[in-house]
Coordinates of C-alpha atoms and ligand atoms in Angstrom, one line a residue:
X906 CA 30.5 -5.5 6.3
X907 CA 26.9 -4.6 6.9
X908 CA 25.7 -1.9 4.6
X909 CA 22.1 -0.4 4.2
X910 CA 20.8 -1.0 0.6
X911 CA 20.5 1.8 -1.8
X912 CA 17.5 3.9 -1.3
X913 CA 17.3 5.6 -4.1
X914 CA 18.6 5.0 -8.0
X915 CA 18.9 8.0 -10.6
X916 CA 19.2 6.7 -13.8
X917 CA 20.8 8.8 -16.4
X918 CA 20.9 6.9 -20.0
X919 CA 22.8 3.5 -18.9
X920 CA 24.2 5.2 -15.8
X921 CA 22.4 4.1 -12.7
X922 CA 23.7 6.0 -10.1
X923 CA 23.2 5.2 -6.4
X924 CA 22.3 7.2 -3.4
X925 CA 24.7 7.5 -0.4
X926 CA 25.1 4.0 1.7
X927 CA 25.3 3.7 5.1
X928 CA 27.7 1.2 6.7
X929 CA 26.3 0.3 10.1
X930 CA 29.4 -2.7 10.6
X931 CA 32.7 -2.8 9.1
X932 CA 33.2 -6.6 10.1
X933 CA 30.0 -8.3 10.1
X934 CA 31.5 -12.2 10.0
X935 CA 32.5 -14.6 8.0
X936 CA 29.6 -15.5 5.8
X937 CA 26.8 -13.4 4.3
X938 CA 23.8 -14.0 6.3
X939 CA 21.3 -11.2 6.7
X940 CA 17.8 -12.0 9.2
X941 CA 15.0 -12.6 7.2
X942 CA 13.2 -9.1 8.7
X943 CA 16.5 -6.7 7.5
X944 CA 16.4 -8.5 4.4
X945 CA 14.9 -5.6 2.8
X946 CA 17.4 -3.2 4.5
X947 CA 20.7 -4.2 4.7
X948 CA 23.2 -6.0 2.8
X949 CA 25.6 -8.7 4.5
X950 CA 29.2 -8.5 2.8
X951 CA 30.9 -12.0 4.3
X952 CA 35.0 -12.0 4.0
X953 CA 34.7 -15.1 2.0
X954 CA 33.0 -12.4 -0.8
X955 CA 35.3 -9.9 0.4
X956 CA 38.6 -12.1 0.1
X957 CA 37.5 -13.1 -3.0
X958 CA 37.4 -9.9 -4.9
X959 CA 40.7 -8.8 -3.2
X960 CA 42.3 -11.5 -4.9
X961 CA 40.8 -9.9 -8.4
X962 CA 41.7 -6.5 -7.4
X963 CA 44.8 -3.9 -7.8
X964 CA 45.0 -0.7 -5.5
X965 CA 47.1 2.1 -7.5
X966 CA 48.3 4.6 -4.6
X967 CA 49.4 7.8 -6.3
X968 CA 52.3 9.6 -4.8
X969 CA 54.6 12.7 -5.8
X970 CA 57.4 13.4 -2.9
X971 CA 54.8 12.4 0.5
X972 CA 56.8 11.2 3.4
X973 CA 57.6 7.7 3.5
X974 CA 55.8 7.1 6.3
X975 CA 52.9 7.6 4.9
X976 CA 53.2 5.7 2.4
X977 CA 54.1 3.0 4.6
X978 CA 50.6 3.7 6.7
X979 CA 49.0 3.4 3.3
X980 CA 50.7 0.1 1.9
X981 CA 49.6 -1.5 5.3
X982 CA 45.9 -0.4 4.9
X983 CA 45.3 -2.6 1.4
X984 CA 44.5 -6.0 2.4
X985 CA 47.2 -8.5 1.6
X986 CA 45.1 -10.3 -1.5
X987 CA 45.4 -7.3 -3.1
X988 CA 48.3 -6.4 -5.7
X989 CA 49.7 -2.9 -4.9
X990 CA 50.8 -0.9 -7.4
X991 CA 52.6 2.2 -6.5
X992 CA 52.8 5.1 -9.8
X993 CA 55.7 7.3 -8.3
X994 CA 55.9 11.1 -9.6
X995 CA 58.3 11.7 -7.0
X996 CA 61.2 14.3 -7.1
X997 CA 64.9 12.5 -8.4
X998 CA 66.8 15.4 -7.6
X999 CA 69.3 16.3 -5.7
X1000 CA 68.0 13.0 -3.6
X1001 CA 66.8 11.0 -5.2
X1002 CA 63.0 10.1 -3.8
X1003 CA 62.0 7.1 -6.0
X1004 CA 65.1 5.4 -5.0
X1005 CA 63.9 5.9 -1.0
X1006 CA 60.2 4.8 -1.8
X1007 CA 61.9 1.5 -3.4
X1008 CA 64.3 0.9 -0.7
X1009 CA 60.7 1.8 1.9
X1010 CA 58.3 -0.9 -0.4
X1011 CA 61.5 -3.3 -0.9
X1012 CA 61.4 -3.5 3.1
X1013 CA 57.8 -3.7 4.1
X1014 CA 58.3 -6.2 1.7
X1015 CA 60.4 -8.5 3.6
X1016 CA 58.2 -8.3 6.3
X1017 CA 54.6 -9.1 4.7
X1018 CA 55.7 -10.7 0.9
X1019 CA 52.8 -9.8 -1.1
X1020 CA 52.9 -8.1 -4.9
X1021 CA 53.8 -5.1 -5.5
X1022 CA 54.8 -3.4 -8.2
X1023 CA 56.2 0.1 -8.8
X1024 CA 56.9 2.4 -11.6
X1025 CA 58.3 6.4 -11.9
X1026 CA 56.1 7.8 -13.9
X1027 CA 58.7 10.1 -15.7
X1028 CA 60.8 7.0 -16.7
X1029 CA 61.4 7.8 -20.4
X1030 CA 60.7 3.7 -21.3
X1031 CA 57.0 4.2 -19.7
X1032 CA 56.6 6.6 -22.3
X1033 CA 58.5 4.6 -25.2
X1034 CA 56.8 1.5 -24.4
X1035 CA 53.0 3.9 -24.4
X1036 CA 54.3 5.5 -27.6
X1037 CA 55.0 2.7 -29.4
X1038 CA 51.4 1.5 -28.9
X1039 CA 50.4 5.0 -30.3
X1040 CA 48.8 6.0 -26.7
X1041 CA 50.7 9.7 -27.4
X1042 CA 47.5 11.1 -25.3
X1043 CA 49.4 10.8 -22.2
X1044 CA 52.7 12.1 -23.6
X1045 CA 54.5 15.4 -23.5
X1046 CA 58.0 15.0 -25.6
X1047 CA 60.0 12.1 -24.1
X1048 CA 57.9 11.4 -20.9
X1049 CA 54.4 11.0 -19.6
X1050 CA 53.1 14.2 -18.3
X1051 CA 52.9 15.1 -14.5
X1052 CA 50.1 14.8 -13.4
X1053 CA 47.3 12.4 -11.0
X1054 CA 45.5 11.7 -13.4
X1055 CA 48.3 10.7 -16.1
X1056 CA 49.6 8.5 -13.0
X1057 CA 46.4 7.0 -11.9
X1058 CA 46.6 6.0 -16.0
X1059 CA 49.9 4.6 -15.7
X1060 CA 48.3 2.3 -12.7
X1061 CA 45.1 1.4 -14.5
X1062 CA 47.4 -0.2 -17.4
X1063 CA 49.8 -2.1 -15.0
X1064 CA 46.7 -3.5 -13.1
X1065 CA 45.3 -4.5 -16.7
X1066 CA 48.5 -6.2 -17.1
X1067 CA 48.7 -8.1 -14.1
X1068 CA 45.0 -9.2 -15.3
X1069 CA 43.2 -7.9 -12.7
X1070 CA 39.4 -7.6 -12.4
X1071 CA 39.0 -4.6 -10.5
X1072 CA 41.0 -1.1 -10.3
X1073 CA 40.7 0.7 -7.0
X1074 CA 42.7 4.2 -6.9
X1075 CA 44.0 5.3 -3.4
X1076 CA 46.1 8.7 -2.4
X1077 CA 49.1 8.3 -0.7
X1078 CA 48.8 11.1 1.8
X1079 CA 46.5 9.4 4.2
X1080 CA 47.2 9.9 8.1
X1081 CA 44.9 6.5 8.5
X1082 CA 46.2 3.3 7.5
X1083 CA 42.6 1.9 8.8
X1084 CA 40.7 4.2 6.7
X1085 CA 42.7 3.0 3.7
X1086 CA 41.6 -0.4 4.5
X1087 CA 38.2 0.3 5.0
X1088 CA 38.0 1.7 1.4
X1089 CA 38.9 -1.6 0.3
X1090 CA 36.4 -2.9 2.2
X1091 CA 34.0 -0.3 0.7
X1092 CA 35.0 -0.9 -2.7
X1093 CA 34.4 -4.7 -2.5
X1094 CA 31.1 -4.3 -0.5
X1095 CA 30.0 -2.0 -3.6
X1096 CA 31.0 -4.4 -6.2
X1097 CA 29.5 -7.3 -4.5
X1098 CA 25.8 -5.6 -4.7
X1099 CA 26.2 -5.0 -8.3
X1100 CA 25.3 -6.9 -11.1
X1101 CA 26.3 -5.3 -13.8
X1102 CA 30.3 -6.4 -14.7
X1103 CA 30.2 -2.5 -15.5
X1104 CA 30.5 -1.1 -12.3
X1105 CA 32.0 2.1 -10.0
X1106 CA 32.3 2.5 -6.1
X1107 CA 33.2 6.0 -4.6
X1108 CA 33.7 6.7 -1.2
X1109 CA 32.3 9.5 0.2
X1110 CA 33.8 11.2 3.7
X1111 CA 31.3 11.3 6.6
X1112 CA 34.6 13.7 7.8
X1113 CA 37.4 15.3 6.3
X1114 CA 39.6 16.7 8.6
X1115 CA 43.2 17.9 7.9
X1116 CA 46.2 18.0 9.2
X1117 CA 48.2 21.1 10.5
X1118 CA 50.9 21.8 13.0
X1119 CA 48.3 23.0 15.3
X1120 CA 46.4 20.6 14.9
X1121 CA 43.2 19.6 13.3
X1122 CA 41.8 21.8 10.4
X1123 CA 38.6 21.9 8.5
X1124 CA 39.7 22.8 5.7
X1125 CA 38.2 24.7 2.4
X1126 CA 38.1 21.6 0.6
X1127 CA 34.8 20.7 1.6
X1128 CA 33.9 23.8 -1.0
X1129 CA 35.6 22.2 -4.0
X1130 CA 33.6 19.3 -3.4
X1131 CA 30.6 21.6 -3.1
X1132 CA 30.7 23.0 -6.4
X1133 CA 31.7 19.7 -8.2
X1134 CA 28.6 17.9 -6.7
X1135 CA 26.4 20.7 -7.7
X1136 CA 27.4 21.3 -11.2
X1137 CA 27.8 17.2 -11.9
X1138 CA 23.8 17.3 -10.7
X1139 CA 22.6 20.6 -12.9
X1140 CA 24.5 18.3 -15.6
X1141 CA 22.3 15.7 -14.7
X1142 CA 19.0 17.9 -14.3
X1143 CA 19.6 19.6 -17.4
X1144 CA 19.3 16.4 -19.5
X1145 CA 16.4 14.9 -17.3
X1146 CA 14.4 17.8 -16.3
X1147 CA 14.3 17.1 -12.6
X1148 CA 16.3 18.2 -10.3
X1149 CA 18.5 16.3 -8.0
X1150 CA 21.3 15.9 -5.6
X1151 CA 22.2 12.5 -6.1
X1152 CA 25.7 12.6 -7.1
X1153 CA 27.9 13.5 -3.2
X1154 CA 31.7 12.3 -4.1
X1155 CA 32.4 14.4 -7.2
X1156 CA 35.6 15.1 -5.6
X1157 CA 36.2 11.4 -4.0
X1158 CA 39.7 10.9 -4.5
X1159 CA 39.7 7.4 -3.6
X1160 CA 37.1 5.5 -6.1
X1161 CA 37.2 1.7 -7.7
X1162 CA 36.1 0.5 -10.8
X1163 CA 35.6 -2.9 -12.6
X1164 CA 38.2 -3.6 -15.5
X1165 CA 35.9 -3.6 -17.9
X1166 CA 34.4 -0.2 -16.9
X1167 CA 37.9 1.2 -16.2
X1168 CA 38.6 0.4 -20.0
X1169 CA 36.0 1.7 -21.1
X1170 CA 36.1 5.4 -19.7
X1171 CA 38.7 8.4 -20.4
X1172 CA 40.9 9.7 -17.7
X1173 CA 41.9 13.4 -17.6
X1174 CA 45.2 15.2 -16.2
X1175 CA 46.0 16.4 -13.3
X1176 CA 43.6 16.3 -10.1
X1177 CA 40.8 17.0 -12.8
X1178 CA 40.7 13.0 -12.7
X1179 CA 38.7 12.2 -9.7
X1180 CA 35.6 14.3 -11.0
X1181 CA 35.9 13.2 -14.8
X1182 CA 35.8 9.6 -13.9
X1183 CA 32.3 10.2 -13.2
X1184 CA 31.7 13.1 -15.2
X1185 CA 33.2 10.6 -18.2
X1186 CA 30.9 8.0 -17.3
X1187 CA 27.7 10.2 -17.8
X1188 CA 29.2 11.3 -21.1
X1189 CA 30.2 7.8 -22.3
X1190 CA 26.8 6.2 -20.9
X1191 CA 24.3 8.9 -20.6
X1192 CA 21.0 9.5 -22.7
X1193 CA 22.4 11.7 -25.3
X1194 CA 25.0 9.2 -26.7
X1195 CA 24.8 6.1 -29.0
X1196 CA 26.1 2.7 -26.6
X1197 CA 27.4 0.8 -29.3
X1198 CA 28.4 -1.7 -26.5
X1199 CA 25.6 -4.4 -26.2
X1200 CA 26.3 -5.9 -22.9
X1201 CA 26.3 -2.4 -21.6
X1202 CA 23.3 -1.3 -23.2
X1203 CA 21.9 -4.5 -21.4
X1204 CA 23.1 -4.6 -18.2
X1205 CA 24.0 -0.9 -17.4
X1206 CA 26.5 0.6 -15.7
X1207 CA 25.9 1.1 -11.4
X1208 CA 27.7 3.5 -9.3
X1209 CA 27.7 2.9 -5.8
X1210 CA 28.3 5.5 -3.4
X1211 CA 29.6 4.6 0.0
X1212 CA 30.0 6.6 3.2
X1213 CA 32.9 5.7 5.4
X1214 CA 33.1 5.3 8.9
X1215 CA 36.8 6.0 9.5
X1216 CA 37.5 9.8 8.9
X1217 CA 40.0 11.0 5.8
X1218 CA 42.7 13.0 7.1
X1219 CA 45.5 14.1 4.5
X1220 CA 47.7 16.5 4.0
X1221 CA 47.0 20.3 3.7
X1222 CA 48.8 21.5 0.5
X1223 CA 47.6 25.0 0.8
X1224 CA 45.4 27.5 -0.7
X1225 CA 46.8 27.9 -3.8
X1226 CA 46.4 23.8 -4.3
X1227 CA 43.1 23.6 -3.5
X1228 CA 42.1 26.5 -5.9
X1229 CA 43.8 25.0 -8.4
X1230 CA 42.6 21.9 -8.0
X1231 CA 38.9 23.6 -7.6
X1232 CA 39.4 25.4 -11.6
X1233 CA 40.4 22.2 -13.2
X1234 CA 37.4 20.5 -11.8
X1235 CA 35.3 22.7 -12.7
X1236 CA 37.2 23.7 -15.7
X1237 CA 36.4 19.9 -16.4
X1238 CA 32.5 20.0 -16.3
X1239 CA 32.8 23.1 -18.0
X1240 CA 34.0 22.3 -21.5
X1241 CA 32.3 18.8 -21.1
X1242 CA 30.1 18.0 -24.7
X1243 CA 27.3 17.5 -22.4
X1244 CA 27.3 20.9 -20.4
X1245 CA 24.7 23.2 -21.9
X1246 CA 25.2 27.0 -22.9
X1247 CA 22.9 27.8 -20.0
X1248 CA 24.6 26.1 -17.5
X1249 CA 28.5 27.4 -18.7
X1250 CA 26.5 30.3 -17.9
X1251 CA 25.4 29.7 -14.3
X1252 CA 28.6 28.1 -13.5
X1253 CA 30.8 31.7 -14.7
X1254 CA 28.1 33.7 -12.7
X1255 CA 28.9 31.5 -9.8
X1256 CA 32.6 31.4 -10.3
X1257 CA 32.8 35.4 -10.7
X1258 CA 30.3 36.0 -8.1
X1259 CA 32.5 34.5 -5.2
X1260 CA 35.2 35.8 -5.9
X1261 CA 37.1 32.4 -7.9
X1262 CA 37.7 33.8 -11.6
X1263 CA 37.5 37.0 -13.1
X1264 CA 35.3 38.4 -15.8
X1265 CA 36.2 37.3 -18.8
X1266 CA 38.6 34.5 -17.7
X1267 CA 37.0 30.7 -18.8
X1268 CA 38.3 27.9 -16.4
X1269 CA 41.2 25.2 -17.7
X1270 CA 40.3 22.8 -20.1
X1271 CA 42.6 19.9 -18.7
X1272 CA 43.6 17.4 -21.7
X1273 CA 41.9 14.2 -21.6
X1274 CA 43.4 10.9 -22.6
X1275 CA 41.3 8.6 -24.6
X1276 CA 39.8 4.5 -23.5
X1277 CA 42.7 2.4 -23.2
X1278 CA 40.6 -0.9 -24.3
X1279 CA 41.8 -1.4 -28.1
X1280 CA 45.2 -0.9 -26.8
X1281 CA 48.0 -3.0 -27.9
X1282 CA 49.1 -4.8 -24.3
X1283 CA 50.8 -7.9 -25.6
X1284 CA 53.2 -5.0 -27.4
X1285 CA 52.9 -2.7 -24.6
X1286 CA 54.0 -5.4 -21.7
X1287 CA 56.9 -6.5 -24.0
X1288 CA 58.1 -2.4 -24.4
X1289 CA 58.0 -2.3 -20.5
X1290 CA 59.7 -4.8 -19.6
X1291 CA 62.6 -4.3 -22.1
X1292 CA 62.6 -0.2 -22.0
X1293 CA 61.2 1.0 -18.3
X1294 CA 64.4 0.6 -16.1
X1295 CA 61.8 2.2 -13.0
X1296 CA 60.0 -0.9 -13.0
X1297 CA 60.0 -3.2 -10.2
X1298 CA 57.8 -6.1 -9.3
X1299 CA 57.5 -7.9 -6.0
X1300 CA 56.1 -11.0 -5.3
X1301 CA 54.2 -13.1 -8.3
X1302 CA 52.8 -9.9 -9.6
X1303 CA 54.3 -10.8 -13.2
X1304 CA 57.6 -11.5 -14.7
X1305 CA 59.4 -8.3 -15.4
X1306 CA 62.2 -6.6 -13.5
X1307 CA 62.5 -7.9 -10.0
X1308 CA 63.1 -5.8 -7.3
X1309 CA 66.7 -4.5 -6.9
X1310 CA 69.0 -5.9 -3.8
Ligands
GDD269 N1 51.7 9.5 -9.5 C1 51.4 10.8 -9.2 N2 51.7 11.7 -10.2 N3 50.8 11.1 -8.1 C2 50.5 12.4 -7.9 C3 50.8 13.4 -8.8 C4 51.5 13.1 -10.0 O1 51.8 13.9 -10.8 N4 50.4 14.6 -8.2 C5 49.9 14.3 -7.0 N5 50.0 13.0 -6.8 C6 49.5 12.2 -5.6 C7 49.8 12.9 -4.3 O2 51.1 12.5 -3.8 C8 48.7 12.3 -3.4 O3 49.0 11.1 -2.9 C9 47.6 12.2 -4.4 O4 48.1 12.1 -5.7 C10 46.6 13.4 -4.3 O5 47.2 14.5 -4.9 P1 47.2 16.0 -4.3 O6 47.5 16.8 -5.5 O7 48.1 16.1 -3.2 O8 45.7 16.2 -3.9 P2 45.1 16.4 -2.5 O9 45.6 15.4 -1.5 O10 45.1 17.8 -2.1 O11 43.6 16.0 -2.9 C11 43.2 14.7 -3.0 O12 42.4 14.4 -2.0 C12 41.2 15.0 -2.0 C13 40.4 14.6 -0.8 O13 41.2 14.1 0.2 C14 42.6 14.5 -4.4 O14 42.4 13.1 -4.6 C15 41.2 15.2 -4.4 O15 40.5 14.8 -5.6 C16 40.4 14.7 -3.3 O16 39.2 15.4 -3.3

């Protein structure tokens, strides 16, 4: 991949935080070799660099009842080095879903024979097996709440398992197997510039189309994203005193991180996840908090943001989705410890003002779930394998259940 270099880098605390990247070639050759004149300008990402961090990576694709194909257009995207890891909220009755998505992976399994490994998220062992290692964040009674976020958790903790380097987090609604891929690639081209082990790639859309009978939509979305991006940067300007525009995939559904990162950071519920992974990060590493963490004091954490060439085209769940999805992000920012007064202030103004809340309503405050790095996983792995019947490997992923025949 040939990608331009950063041009700019806010730096909040221990956050650096790149600008937008351009990629000007998705396959740019075997080795990384960049003409002495573009050395300043571009990056060259070779697939032996590539190939190499897809061996040390795990994509978790997120799915609650999508068609199978598209699931099946999503699992042929990630580039075969990769371990797939598939956290399934999907609907068990009357017909039972998870079963079908099995019976789908156990196929395109026979075909390609890579890892895989797949989990419900509502499987009552899951949330033994997290109990039991006293992570109750994530619980509601007998079962891991629904939730993204809760399942993107799930993922990040069988990837940590598997003893993965890097955790990359896809949707399964995609329409374009080849953009899914190219986030990989994206991902990887991000972590290869940085030099920090602490480190975050998003993806940013150049387009984001959807999908409806009639065809193509452009759809409200682009809003949500909107208002994320600009309250994450009056976050950001509030603490530095200059104002800026840096942060552009708030919303970014698709985002990777390093293990040790990924470990490091709380995850939130719901779709509030994609925004508090970075919104987390600036709490965690930004200028108003203590790093008790030495290598990160030293080394800093880097953010890379990278702009696709392949549009993202997903399904349309409707209105009342997207506005949901819209007040837990923002509900997010909102009761964040580093959101001032003033800004609550603007962002209610804003909010009333067009029409999204009402006076005298304050947005969600979506439960967070604490760092999962002092976990116990020896524990944890030996509660999975014994408790969580949903749990199916394929391949060499590891040694618990194998897939069912
Ligand atoms: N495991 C699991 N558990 N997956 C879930 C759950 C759940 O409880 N709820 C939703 N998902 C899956 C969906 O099946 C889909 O693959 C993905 O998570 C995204 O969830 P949606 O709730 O459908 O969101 P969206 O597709 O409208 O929005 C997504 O894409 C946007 C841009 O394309 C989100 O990722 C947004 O943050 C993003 O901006």
């Amino acid at each position: 991949m040939k990608i331009e270099i950063p041009r700019y880098i806010e730096v909040f605390g221990a956050a650096q935080i790149n600008e937008v990247q351009r990629v000007y070639e998705l396959d740019s050759g075997v080795t990384s070799e960049v003409p002495a004149e573009n050395v300043g300008t571009v990056r060259d990402i070779g697939k032996d660099v590539m190939n190499d961090i897809e061996q040390r990576m795990a994509i978790v694709v997120s799915t609650k009842n999508e068609k199978l194909r598209l699931l099946d257009g999503v699992m042929s995207g990630i580039p075969h080095d990769c371990l797939i890891i598939v956290v399934s909220n999907s609907t068990r009755k009357p017909i039972d879903r998870y079963k079908n998505e099995m019976e789908l992976v156990k196929q395109f399994n026979k075909f390609v024979q890579r890892k895989v490994i797949m989990i419900h998220q509502r499987d009552p062992g899951l949330a033994k097996a997290l109990r039991e290692v006293g992570y109750t964040d994530i619980l509601q009674g007998r079962y891991v709440r629904n939730g993204k976020g809760e399942g993107a958790l799930v993922g990040l903790v069988l990837a940590k398992l598997a003893k993965k380097d890097y955790v990359g987090f896809v949707d399964a609604d995609n329409f374009i197997p080849g953009a899914v891929h190219e986030y990989v690639k994206n991902f990887n081209s991000g972590f290869s510039m940085a030099s920090s082990p602490y480190s975050m790639v998003r993806i940013s859309w150049l387009y984001k189309p959807t999908v409806i009978e009639t065809g193509f939509y452009f759809s409200r979305w682009g809003r949500i994203n909107e208002y994320t991006n600009k309250y994450l940067n009056r976050l950001i300007s509030s603490h530095s005193g200059f104002g800026t525009e840096i942060i552009k995939t708030g919303n970014s559904g698709e985002y990777a991180m390093s293990m040790k990162l990924a470990e490091l950071l709380a995850f939130s519920s719901g779709s509030s996840v994609d925004p508090y992974t970075m919104l987390n990060l600036l709490e965690a590493f930004g200028p108003s908090n203590p790093i008790n963490n030495k290598e990160v004091r030293e080394k800093g954490v880097q953010i890379y943001q990278i702009e696709t060439r392949n549009p993202h085209i997903h399904v349309d769940k409707g209105d009342e989705h997207l506005a949901n999805m819209l007040l837990s992000s923002i509900g997010i920012i909102y009761h964040s410890r580093i959101c001032s007064d003033a800004l609550r202030k603007v962002m209610i103004d804003e909010l009333i003002a067009s029409g999204l809340i009402k006076k005298g309503v304050t947005p969600p405050n979506p439960p967070t779930m604490r760092p999962t790095k002092n976990l116990n996983f020896k524990t944890l792995q030996e509660f999975l394998e014994i408790n969580a019947k949903t749990l199916v490997t394929m391949g060499e992923a590891s040694t618990q259940n194998q897939a069912p025949s």
